[in-house]
C-alpha cells in the first residue's frame, strides 16, 4: 500500500502539479499587488467614487436602497485576467516551446489523427451493416 502511494507521489504529474500550485500562488500575490495598487487606482480615477473597489450602483428598493458593488466585481475580473495572462505568457508558452524543442531534438514526430468520417460515410456504413444483417429471401 505504501509502495503504491510512493509511486503516485513520485510520478511526474503530481510533482509538476505541486510546483504549478506554488508558482501560481506566488504569481497571484505579485499580480494582485500590481492590479490593486496600480491598475485599479488608474481605473478608479474614471469612476464616480474615485476608487474602483468602492464604486457601487445604488438601486432603490421598497424599504431600502441596495448597493451593488460593481467596482469590486470589475476589480476581481481584472485581477483574474491579469493572473491568467501572467501564468499563460510566463509559464504555459515557454513550457510549450521547451516541449517542442525537446521533441524536435529527439526527432519525435507528432502523428496527426486520421480525418473523421463524414456524416454521409457513417450513414452509408450503417446502411450496409443493416442490409448485411437482414435475412435474404
mmCIF file with all atom_site columns, N, CA and C in Angstrom, residues 30-98:
data_model
loop_
_atom_site.group_PDB
_atom_site.id
_atom_site.type_symbol
_atom_site.label_atom_id
_atom_site.label_alt_id
_atom_site.label_comp_id
_atom_site.label_asym_id
_atom_site.label_entity_id
_atom_site.label_seq_id
_atom_site.pdbx_PDB_ins_code
_atom_site.Cartn_x
_atom_site.Cartn_y
_atom_site.Cartn_z
_atom_site.occupancy
_atom_site.B_iso_or_equiv
_atom_site.pdbx_formal_charge
_atom_site.auth_seq_id
_atom_site.auth_comp_id
_atom_site.auth_asym_id
_atom_site.auth_atom_id
_atom_site.pdbx_PDB_model_num
ATOM 1   N N  . UNK A 1 30 ? 1.879   38.513 -6.563  1.00 0.00 ? 30 UNK A N  1
ATOM 2   C CA . UNK A 1 30 ? 2.543   39.622 -7.251  1.00 0.00 ? 30 UNK A CA 1
ATOM 3   C C  . UNK A 1 30 ? 1.557   40.360 -8.152  1.00 0.00 ? 30 UNK A C  1
ATOM 4   N N  . UNK A 1 31 ? 0.816   39.617 -8.950  1.00 0.00 ? 31 UNK A N  1
ATOM 5   C CA . UNK A 1 31 ? -0.114  40.235 -9.887  1.00 0.00 ? 31 UNK A CA 1
ATOM 6   C C  . UNK A 1 31 ? -1.236  40.950 -9.145  1.00 0.00 ? 31 UNK A C  1
ATOM 7   N N  . UNK A 1 32 ? -1.727  40.362 -8.063  1.00 0.00 ? 32 UNK A N  1
ATOM 8   C CA . UNK A 1 32 ? -2.769  41.011 -7.275  1.00 0.00 ? 32 UNK A CA 1
ATOM 9   C C  . UNK A 1 32 ? -2.280  42.337 -6.719  1.00 0.00 ? 32 UNK A C  1
ATOM 10  N N  . UNK A 1 33 ? -1.052  42.375 -6.232  1.00 0.00 ? 33 UNK A N  1
ATOM 11  C CA . UNK A 1 33 ? -0.496  43.624 -5.712  1.00 0.00 ? 33 UNK A CA 1
ATOM 12  C C  . UNK A 1 33 ? -0.404  44.675 -6.815  1.00 0.00 ? 33 UNK A C  1
ATOM 13  N N  . UNK A 1 34 ? 0.024   44.273 -7.998  1.00 0.00 ? 34 UNK A N  1
ATOM 14  C CA . UNK A 1 34 ? 0.124   45.230 -9.109  1.00 0.00 ? 34 UNK A CA 1
ATOM 15  C C  . UNK A 1 34 ? -1.253  45.733 -9.515  1.00 0.00 ? 34 UNK A C  1
ATOM 16  N N  . UNK A 1 35 ? -2.217  44.817 -9.611  1.00 0.00 ? 35 UNK A N  1
ATOM 17  C CA . UNK A 1 35 ? -3.564  45.217 -10.028 1.00 0.00 ? 35 UNK A CA 1
ATOM 18  C C  . UNK A 1 35 ? -4.202  46.126 -8.989  1.00 0.00 ? 35 UNK A C  1
ATOM 19  N N  . UNK A 1 36 ? -4.114  45.759 -7.705  1.00 0.00 ? 36 UNK A N  1
ATOM 20  C CA . UNK A 1 36 ? -4.766  46.540 -6.671  1.00 0.00 ? 36 UNK A CA 1
ATOM 21  C C  . UNK A 1 36 ? -4.104  47.889 -6.437  1.00 0.00 ? 36 UNK A C  1
ATOM 22  N N  . UNK A 1 37 ? -2.793  47.977 -6.618  1.00 0.00 ? 37 UNK A N  1
ATOM 23  C CA . UNK A 1 37 ? -2.081  49.212 -6.297  1.00 0.00 ? 37 UNK A CA 1
ATOM 24  C C  . UNK A 1 37 ? -1.725  50.061 -7.498  1.00 0.00 ? 37 UNK A C  1
ATOM 25  N N  . UNK A 1 38 ? -1.914  49.551 -8.701  1.00 0.00 ? 38 UNK A N  1
ATOM 26  C CA . UNK A 1 38 ? -1.578  50.349 -9.885  1.00 0.00 ? 38 UNK A CA 1
ATOM 27  C C  . UNK A 1 38 ? -2.746  50.426 -10.860 1.00 0.00 ? 38 UNK A C  1
ATOM 28  N N  . UNK A 1 39 ? -3.265  49.277 -11.287 1.00 0.00 ? 39 UNK A N  1
ATOM 29  C CA . UNK A 1 39 ? -4.317  49.259 -12.305 1.00 0.00 ? 39 UNK A CA 1
ATOM 30  C C  . UNK A 1 39 ? -5.627  49.806 -11.752 1.00 0.00 ? 39 UNK A C  1
ATOM 31  N N  . UNK A 1 40 ? -6.054  49.308 -10.587 1.00 0.00 ? 40 UNK A N  1
ATOM 32  C CA . UNK A 1 40 ? -7.321  49.760 -10.028 1.00 0.00 ? 40 UNK A CA 1
ATOM 33  C C  . UNK A 1 40 ? -7.350  51.257 -9.736  1.00 0.00 ? 40 UNK A C  1
ATOM 34  N N  . UNK A 1 41 ? -6.281  51.854 -9.179  1.00 0.00 ? 41 UNK A N  1
ATOM 35  C CA . UNK A 1 41 ? -6.325  53.306 -8.994  1.00 0.00 ? 41 UNK A CA 1
ATOM 36  C C  . UNK A 1 41 ? -6.415  54.076 -10.322 1.00 0.00 ? 41 UNK A C  1
ATOM 37  N N  . UNK A 1 42 ? -5.783  53.546 -11.374 1.00 0.00 ? 42 UNK A N  1
ATOM 38  C CA . UNK A 1 42 ? -5.909  54.204 -12.680 1.00 0.00 ? 42 UNK A CA 1
ATOM 39  C C  . UNK A 1 42 ? -7.349  54.165 -13.165 1.00 0.00 ? 42 UNK A C  1
ATOM 40  N N  . UNK A 1 43 ? -7.979  53.013 -13.051 1.00 0.00 ? 43 UNK A N  1
ATOM 41  C CA . UNK A 1 43 ? -9.374  52.895 -13.463 1.00 0.00 ? 43 UNK A CA 1
ATOM 42  C C  . UNK A 1 43 ? -10.271 53.652 -12.490 1.00 0.00 ? 43 UNK A C  1
ATOM 43  N N  . UNK A 1 44 ? -9.899  53.661 -11.204 1.00 0.00 ? 44 UNK A N  1
ATOM 44  C CA . UNK A 1 44 ? -10.673 54.374 -10.196 1.00 0.00 ? 44 UNK A CA 1
ATOM 45  C C  . UNK A 1 44 ? -10.767 55.852 -10.460 1.00 0.00 ? 44 UNK A C  1
ATOM 46  N N  . UNK A 1 45 ? -9.776  56.401 -11.152 1.00 0.00 ? 45 UNK A N  1
ATOM 47  C CA . UNK A 1 45 ? -9.826  57.824 -11.491 1.00 0.00 ? 45 UNK A CA 1
ATOM 48  C C  . UNK A 1 45 ? -10.963 58.125 -12.461 1.00 0.00 ? 45 UNK A C  1
ATOM 49  N N  . UNK A 1 46 ? -11.491 57.096 -13.102 1.00 0.00 ? 46 UNK A N  1
ATOM 50  C CA . UNK A 1 46 ? -12.559 57.293 -14.084 1.00 0.00 ? 46 UNK A CA 1
ATOM 51  C C  . UNK A 1 46 ? -13.948 57.012 -13.529 1.00 0.00 ? 46 UNK A C  1
ATOM 52  N N  . UNK A 1 47 ? -14.026 56.511 -12.288 1.00 0.00 ? 47 UNK A N  1
ATOM 53  C CA . UNK A 1 47 ? -15.337 56.185 -11.721 1.00 0.00 ? 47 UNK A CA 1
ATOM 54  C C  . UNK A 1 47 ? -15.753 57.266 -10.732 1.00 0.00 ? 47 UNK A C  1
ATOM 55  N N  . UNK A 1 48 ? -17.049 57.394 -10.482 1.00 0.00 ? 48 UNK A N  1
ATOM 56  C CA . UNK A 1 48 ? -17.536 58.482 -9.630  1.00 0.00 ? 48 UNK A CA 1
ATOM 57  C C  . UNK A 1 48 ? -16.982 58.480 -8.207  1.00 0.00 ? 48 UNK A C  1
ATOM 58  N N  . UNK A 1 49 ? -16.746 57.300 -7.622  1.00 0.00 ? 49 UNK A N  1
ATOM 59  C CA . UNK A 1 49 ? -16.296 57.257 -6.226  1.00 0.00 ? 49 UNK A CA 1
ATOM 60  C C  . UNK A 1 49 ? -14.813 57.565 -6.091  1.00 0.00 ? 49 UNK A C  1
ATOM 61  N N  . UNK A 1 50 ? -14.066 57.502 -7.169  1.00 0.00 ? 50 UNK A N  1
ATOM 62  C CA . UNK A 1 50 ? -12.630 57.744 -7.118  1.00 0.00 ? 50 UNK A CA 1
ATOM 63  C C  . UNK A 1 50 ? -11.824 56.518 -6.748  1.00 0.00 ? 50 UNK A C  1
ATOM 64  N N  . UNK A 1 51 ? -12.494 55.430 -6.366  1.00 0.00 ? 51 UNK A N  1
ATOM 65  C CA . UNK A 1 51 ? -11.826 54.176 -6.020  1.00 0.00 ? 51 UNK A CA 1
ATOM 66  C C  . UNK A 1 51 ? -12.640 53.047 -6.633  1.00 0.00 ? 51 UNK A C  1
ATOM 67  N N  . UNK A 1 52 ? -12.010 52.247 -7.463  1.00 0.00 ? 52 UNK A N  1
ATOM 68  C CA . UNK A 1 52 ? -12.736 51.198 -8.170  1.00 0.00 ? 52 UNK A CA 1
ATOM 69  C C  . UNK A 1 52 ? -13.413 50.223 -7.213  1.00 0.00 ? 52 UNK A C  1
ATOM 70  N N  . UNK A 1 53 ? -12.742 49.832 -6.152  1.00 0.00 ? 53 UNK A N  1
ATOM 71  C CA . UNK A 1 53 ? -13.310 48.889 -5.205  1.00 0.00 ? 53 UNK A CA 1
ATOM 72  C C  . UNK A 1 53 ? -14.520 49.429 -4.465  1.00 0.00 ? 53 UNK A C  1
ATOM 73  N N  . UNK A 1 54 ? -14.592 50.745 -4.307  1.00 0.00 ? 54 UNK A N  1
ATOM 74  C CA . UNK A 1 54 ? -15.703 51.373 -3.581  1.00 0.00 ? 54 UNK A CA 1
ATOM 75  C C  . UNK A 1 54 ? -16.849 51.798 -4.489  1.00 0.00 ? 54 UNK A C  1
ATOM 76  N N  . UNK A 1 55 ? -16.728 51.573 -5.779  1.00 0.00 ? 55 UNK A N  1
ATOM 77  C CA . UNK A 1 55 ? -17.760 52.009 -6.712  1.00 0.00 ? 55 UNK A CA 1
ATOM 78  C C  . UNK A 1 55 ? -18.977 51.108 -6.585  1.00 0.00 ? 55 UNK A C  1
ATOM 79  N N  . UNK A 1 56 ? -20.089 51.692 -6.228  1.00 0.00 ? 56 UNK A N  1
ATOM 80  C CA . UNK A 1 56 ? -21.337 50.951 -6.088  1.00 0.00 ? 56 UNK A CA 1
ATOM 81  C C  . UNK A 1 56 ? -22.410 51.626 -6.923  1.00 0.00 ? 56 UNK A C  1
ATOM 82  N N  . UNK A 1 57 ? -23.361 50.832 -7.328  1.00 0.00 ? 57 UNK A N  1
ATOM 83  C CA . UNK A 1 57 ? -24.518 51.356 -8.054  1.00 0.00 ? 57 UNK A CA 1
ATOM 84  C C  . UNK A 1 57 ? -25.727 51.198 -7.135  1.00 0.00 ? 57 UNK A C  1
ATOM 85  N N  . UNK A 1 58 ? -26.274 52.324 -6.665  1.00 0.00 ? 58 UNK A N  1
ATOM 86  C CA . UNK A 1 58 ? -27.430 52.226 -5.783  1.00 0.00 ? 58 UNK A CA 1
ATOM 87  C C  . UNK A 1 58 ? -28.697 51.899 -6.579  1.00 0.00 ? 58 UNK A C  1
ATOM 88  N N  . UNK A 1 59 ? -29.451 50.933 -6.062  1.00 0.00 ? 59 UNK A N  1
ATOM 89  C CA . UNK A 1 59 ? -30.713 50.540 -6.684  1.00 0.00 ? 59 UNK A CA 1
ATOM 90  C C  . UNK A 1 59 ? -31.808 50.715 -5.628  1.00 0.00 ? 59 UNK A C  1
ATOM 91  N N  . UNK A 1 60 ? -32.722 51.652 -5.863  1.00 0.00 ? 60 UNK A N  1
ATOM 92  C CA . UNK A 1 60 ? -33.758 51.866 -4.853  1.00 0.00 ? 60 UNK A CA 1
ATOM 93  C C  . UNK A 1 60 ? -34.681 50.658 -4.741  1.00 0.00 ? 60 UNK A C  1
ATOM 94  N N  . UNK A 1 61 ? -34.969 50.301 -3.511  1.00 0.00 ? 61 UNK A N  1
ATOM 95  C CA . UNK A 1 61 ? -35.865 49.182 -3.251  1.00 0.00 ? 61 UNK A CA 1
ATOM 96  C C  . UNK A 1 61 ? -37.118 49.670 -2.556  1.00 0.00 ? 61 UNK A C  1
ATOM 97  N N  . UNK A 1 62 ? -37.928 48.755 -2.108  1.00 0.00 ? 62 UNK A N  1
ATOM 98  C CA . UNK A 1 62 ? -39.177 49.102 -1.440  1.00 0.00 ? 62 UNK A CA 1
ATOM 99  C C  . UNK A 1 62 ? -38.902 49.709 -0.071  1.00 0.00 ? 62 UNK A C  1
ATOM 100 N N  . UNK A 1 63 ? -38.026 49.085 0.719   1.00 0.00 ? 63 UNK A N  1
ATOM 101 C CA . UNK A 1 63 ? -37.773 49.552 2.067   1.00 0.00 ? 63 UNK A CA 1
ATOM 102 C C  . UNK A 1 63 ? -36.406 50.212 2.229   1.00 0.00 ? 63 UNK A C  1
ATOM 103 N N  . UNK A 1 64 ? -35.470 49.860 1.383   1.00 0.00 ? 64 UNK A N  1
ATOM 104 C CA . UNK A 1 64 ? -34.121 50.422 1.483   1.00 0.00 ? 64 UNK A CA 1
ATOM 105 C C  . UNK A 1 64 ? -33.474 50.420 0.105   1.00 0.00 ? 64 UNK A C  1
ATOM 106 N N  . UNK A 1 65 ? -32.360 51.075 0.015   1.00 0.00 ? 65 UNK A N  1
ATOM 107 C CA . UNK A 1 65 ? -31.597 51.116 -1.224  1.00 0.00 ? 65 UNK A CA 1
ATOM 108 C C  . UNK A 1 65 ? -30.538 50.022 -1.186  1.00 0.00 ? 65 UNK A C  1
ATOM 109 N N  . UNK A 1 66 ? -30.478 49.224 -2.236  1.00 0.00 ? 66 UNK A N  1
ATOM 110 C CA . UNK A 1 66 ? -29.457 48.174 -2.357  1.00 0.00 ? 66 UNK A CA 1
ATOM 111 C C  . UNK A 1 66 ? -28.280 48.733 -3.133  1.00 0.00 ? 66 UNK A C  1
ATOM 112 N N  . UNK A 1 67 ? -27.102 48.495 -2.630  1.00 0.00 ? 67 UNK A N  1
ATOM 113 C CA . UNK A 1 67 ? -25.888 48.960 -3.292  1.00 0.00 ? 67 UNK A CA 1
ATOM 114 C C  . UNK A 1 67 ? -25.172 47.771 -3.925  1.00 0.00 ? 67 UNK A C  1
ATOM 115 N N  . UNK A 1 68 ? -25.114 47.765 -5.246  1.00 0.00 ? 68 UNK A N  1
ATOM 116 C CA . UNK A 1 68 ? -24.407 46.706 -5.959  1.00 0.00 ? 68 UNK A CA 1
ATOM 117 C C  . UNK A 1 68 ? -22.949 47.131 -6.130  1.00 0.00 ? 68 UNK A C  1
ATOM 118 N N  . UNK A 1 69 ? -22.039 46.319 -5.610  1.00 0.00 ? 69 UNK A N  1
ATOM 119 C CA . UNK A 1 69 ? -20.612 46.629 -5.655  1.00 0.00 ? 69 UNK A CA 1
ATOM 120 C C  . UNK A 1 69 ? -20.004 46.298 -7.005  1.00 0.00 ? 69 UNK A C  1
ATOM 121 N N  . UNK A 1 70 ? -20.364 47.056 -8.006  1.00 0.00 ? 70 UNK A N  1
ATOM 122 C CA . UNK A 1 70 ? -19.877 46.812 -9.369  1.00 0.00 ? 70 UNK A CA 1
ATOM 123 C C  . UNK A 1 70 ? -18.362 46.975 -9.465  1.00 0.00 ? 70 UNK A C  1
ATOM 124 N N  . UNK A 1 71 ? -17.802 47.880 -8.679  1.00 0.00 ? 71 UNK A N  1
ATOM 125 C CA . UNK A 1 71 ? -16.351 48.097 -8.705  1.00 0.00 ? 71 UNK A CA 1
ATOM 126 C C  . UNK A 1 71 ? -15.582 46.887 -8.227  1.00 0.00 ? 71 UNK A C  1
ATOM 127 N N  . UNK A 1 72 ? -16.082 46.221 -7.185  1.00 0.00 ? 72 UNK A N  1
ATOM 128 C CA . UNK A 1 72 ? -15.407 45.022 -6.677  1.00 0.00 ? 72 UNK A CA 1
ATOM 129 C C  . UNK A 1 72 ? -15.460 43.897 -7.701  1.00 0.00 ? 72 UNK A C  1
ATOM 130 N N  . UNK A 1 73 ? -16.574 43.802 -8.418  1.00 0.00 ? 73 UNK A N  1
ATOM 131 C CA . UNK A 1 73 ? -16.700 42.768 -9.452  1.00 0.00 ? 73 UNK A CA 1
ATOM 132 C C  . UNK A 1 73 ? -15.728 43.044 -10.593 1.00 0.00 ? 73 UNK A C  1
ATOM 133 N N  . UNK A 1 74 ? -15.680 44.287 -11.046 1.00 0.00 ? 74 UNK A N  1
ATOM 134 C CA . UNK A 1 74 ? -14.753 44.662 -12.125 1.00 0.00 ? 74 UNK A CA 1
ATOM 135 C C  . UNK A 1 74 ? -13.315 44.436 -11.684 1.00 0.00 ? 74 UNK A C  1
ATOM 136 N N  . UNK A 1 75 ? -13.019 44.780 -10.439 1.00 0.00 ? 75 UNK A N  1
ATOM 137 C CA . UNK A 1 75 ? -11.672 44.584 -9.905  1.00 0.00 ? 75 UNK A CA 1
ATOM 138 C C  . UNK A 1 75 ? -11.300 43.104 -9.887  1.00 0.00 ? 75 UNK A C  1
ATOM 139 N N  . UNK A 1 76 ? -12.234 42.234 -9.482  1.00 0.00 ? 76 UNK A N  1
ATOM 140 C CA . UNK A 1 76 ? -11.963 40.794 -9.462  1.00 0.00 ? 76 UNK A CA 1
ATOM 141 C C  . UNK A 1 76 ? -11.749 40.257 -10.874 1.00 0.00 ? 76 UNK A C  1
ATOM 142 N N  . UNK A 1 77 ? -12.527 40.749 -11.839 1.00 0.00 ? 77 UNK A N  1
ATOM 143 C CA . UNK A 1 77 ? -12.360 40.311 -13.226 1.00 0.00 ? 77 UNK A CA 1
ATOM 144 C C  . UNK A 1 77 ? -11.001 40.734 -13.764 1.00 0.00 ? 77 UNK A C  1
ATOM 145 N N  . UNK A 1 78 ? -10.608 41.969 -13.487 1.00 0.00 ? 78 UNK A N  1
ATOM 146 C CA . UNK A 1 78 ? -9.289  42.451 -13.937 1.00 0.00 ? 78 UNK A CA 1
ATOM 147 C C  . UNK A 1 78 ? -8.188  41.622 -13.298 1.00 0.00 ? 78 UNK A C  1
ATOM 148 N N  . UNK A 1 79 ? -8.330  41.346 -12.008 1.00 0.00 ? 79 UNK A N  1
ATOM 149 C CA . UNK A 1 79 ? -7.330  40.551 -11.306 1.00 0.00 ? 79 UNK A CA 1
ATOM 150 C C  . UNK A 1 79 ? -7.220  39.152 -11.904 1.00 0.00 ? 79 UNK A C  1
ATOM 151 N N  . UNK A 1 80 ? -8.361  38.508 -12.172 1.00 0.00 ? 80 UNK A N  1
ATOM 152 C CA . UNK A 1 80 ? -8.352  37.178 -12.776 1.00 0.00 ? 80 UNK A CA 1
ATOM 153 C C  . UNK A 1 80 ? -7.676  37.195 -14.142 1.00 0.00 ? 80 UNK A C  1
ATOM 154 N N  . UNK A 1 81 ? -8.054  38.152 -14.986 1.00 0.00 ? 81 UNK A N  1
ATOM 155 C CA . UNK A 1 81 ? -7.469  38.210 -16.329 1.00 0.00 ? 81 UNK A CA 1
ATOM 156 C C  . UNK A 1 81 ? -5.970  38.479 -16.273 1.00 0.00 ? 81 UNK A C  1
ATOM 157 N N  . UNK A 1 82 ? -5.549  39.319 -15.331 1.00 0.00 ? 82 UNK A N  1
ATOM 158 C CA . UNK A 1 82 ? -4.119  39.604 -15.202 1.00 0.00 ? 82 UNK A CA 1
ATOM 159 C C  . UNK A 1 82 ? -3.359  38.358 -14.750 1.00 0.00 ? 82 UNK A C  1
ATOM 160 N N  . UNK A 1 83 ? -3.879  37.646 -13.771 1.00 0.00 ? 83 UNK A N  1
ATOM 161 C CA . UNK A 1 83 ? -3.218  36.419 -13.299 1.00 0.00 ? 83 UNK A CA 1
ATOM 162 C C  . UNK A 1 83 ? -3.179  35.382 -14.416 1.00 0.00 ? 83 UNK A C  1
ATOM 163 N N  . UNK A 1 84 ? -4.300  35.219 -15.128 1.00 0.00 ? 84 UNK A N  1
ATOM 164 C CA . UNK A 1 84 ? -4.339  34.245 -16.226 1.00 0.00 ? 84 UNK A CA 1
ATOM 165 C C  . UNK A 1 84 ? -3.338  34.601 -17.311 1.00 0.00 ? 84 UNK A C  1
ATOM 166 N N  . UNK A 1 85 ? -3.222  35.888 -17.630 1.00 0.00 ? 85 UNK A N  1
ATOM 167 C CA . UNK A 1 85 ? -2.266  36.314 -18.661 1.00 0.00 ? 85 UNK A CA 1
ATOM 168 C C  . UNK A 1 85 ? -0.828  36.059 -18.220 1.00 0.00 ? 85 UNK A C  1
ATOM 169 N N  . UNK A 1 86 ? -0.520  36.358 -16.972 1.00 0.00 ? 86 UNK A N  1
ATOM 170 C CA . UNK A 1 86 ? 0.835   36.127 -16.473 1.00 0.00 ? 86 UNK A CA 1
ATOM 171 C C  . UNK A 1 86 ? 1.164   34.634 -16.495 1.00 0.00 ? 86 UNK A C  1
ATOM 172 N N  . UNK A 1 87 ? 0.255   33.817 -16.004 1.00 0.00 ? 87 UNK A N  1
ATOM 173 C CA . UNK A 1 87 ? 0.504   32.375 -15.995 1.00 0.00 ? 87 UNK A CA 1
ATOM 174 C C  . UNK A 1 87 ? 0.669   31.856 -17.420 1.00 0.00 ? 87 UNK A C  1
ATOM 175 N N  . UNK A 1 88 ? -0.181  32.323 -18.333 1.00 0.00 ? 88 UNK A N  1
ATOM 176 C CA . UNK A 1 88 ? -0.097  31.843 -19.709 1.00 0.00 ? 88 UNK A CA 1
ATOM 177 C C  . UNK A 1 88 ? 1.214   32.254 -20.368 1.00 0.00 ? 88 UNK A C  1
ATOM 178 N N  . UNK A 1 89 ? 1.536   33.555 -20.301 1.00 0.00 ? 89 UNK A N  1
ATOM 179 C CA . UNK A 1 89 ? 2.696   34.041 -21.033 1.00 0.00 ? 89 UNK A CA 1
ATOM 180 C C  . UNK A 1 89 ? 4.030   33.715 -20.350 1.00 0.00 ? 89 UNK A C  1
ATOM 181 N N  . UNK A 1 90 ? 4.038   33.568 -19.037 1.00 0.00 ? 90 UNK A N  1
ATOM 182 C CA . UNK A 1 90 ? 5.300   33.287 -18.357 1.00 0.00 ? 90 UNK A CA 1
ATOM 183 C C  . UNK A 1 90 ? 5.507   31.810 -18.031 1.00 0.00 ? 90 UNK A C  1
ATOM 184 N N  . UNK A 1 91 ? 4.445   31.011 -18.073 1.00 0.00 ? 91 UNK A N  1
ATOM 185 C CA . UNK A 1 91 ? 4.598   29.591 -17.765 1.00 0.00 ? 91 UNK A CA 1
ATOM 186 C C  . UNK A 1 91 ? 4.209   28.689 -18.932 1.00 0.00 ? 91 UNK A C  1
ATOM 187 N N  . UNK A 1 92 ? 3.011   28.846 -19.445 1.00 0.00 ? 92 UNK A N  1
ATOM 188 C CA . UNK A 1 92 ? 2.497   27.920 -20.453 1.00 0.00 ? 92 UNK A CA 1
ATOM 189 C C  . UNK A 1 92 ? 3.250   28.056 -21.774 1.00 0.00 ? 92 UNK A C  1
ATOM 190 N N  . UNK A 1 93 ? 3.378   29.267 -22.282 1.00 0.00 ? 93 UNK A N  1
ATOM 191 C CA . UNK A 1 93 ? 4.048   29.459 -23.581 1.00 0.00 ? 93 UNK A CA 1
ATOM 192 C C  . UNK A 1 93 ? 5.499   28.971 -23.536 1.00 0.00 ? 93 UNK A C  1
ATOM 193 N N  . UNK A 1 94 ? 6.303   29.358 -22.531 1.00 0.00 ? 94 UNK A N  1
ATOM 194 C CA . UNK A 1 94 ? 7.677   28.840 -22.508 1.00 0.00 ? 94 UNK A CA 1
ATOM 195 C C  . UNK A 1 94 ? 7.749   27.316 -22.364 1.00 0.00 ? 94 UNK A C  1
ATOM 196 N N  . UNK A 1 95 ? 6.854   26.727 -21.568 1.00 0.00 ? 95 UNK A N  1
ATOM 197 C CA . UNK A 1 95 ? 6.882   25.268 -21.415 1.00 0.00 ? 95 UNK A CA 1
ATOM 198 C C  . UNK A 1 95 ? 6.502   24.573 -22.720 1.00 0.00 ? 95 UNK A C  1
ATOM 199 N N  . UNK A 1 96 ? 5.547   25.124 -23.455 1.00 0.00 ? 96 UNK A N  1
ATOM 200 C CA . UNK A 1 96 ? 5.184   24.546 -24.757 1.00 0.00 ? 96 UNK A CA 1
ATOM 201 C C  . UNK A 1 96 ? 6.340   24.648 -25.740 1.00 0.00 ? 96 UNK A C  1
ATOM 202 N N  . UNK A 1 97 ? 7.021   25.792 -25.746 1.00 0.00 ? 97 UNK A N  1
ATOM 203 C CA . UNK A 1 97 ? 8.185   25.953 -26.635 1.00 0.00 ? 97 UNK A CA 1
ATOM 204 C C  . UNK A 1 97 ? 9.291   24.975 -26.249 1.00 0.00 ? 97 UNK A C  1
ATOM 205 N N  . UNK A 1 98 ? 9.502   24.804 -24.951 1.00 0.00 ? 98 UNK A N  1
ATOM 206 C CA . UNK A 1 98 ? 10.514  23.864 -24.479 1.00 0.00 ? 98 UNK A CA 1
ATOM 207 C C  . UNK A 1 98 ? 10.164  22.438 -24.895 1.00 0.00 ? 98 UNK A C  1
#
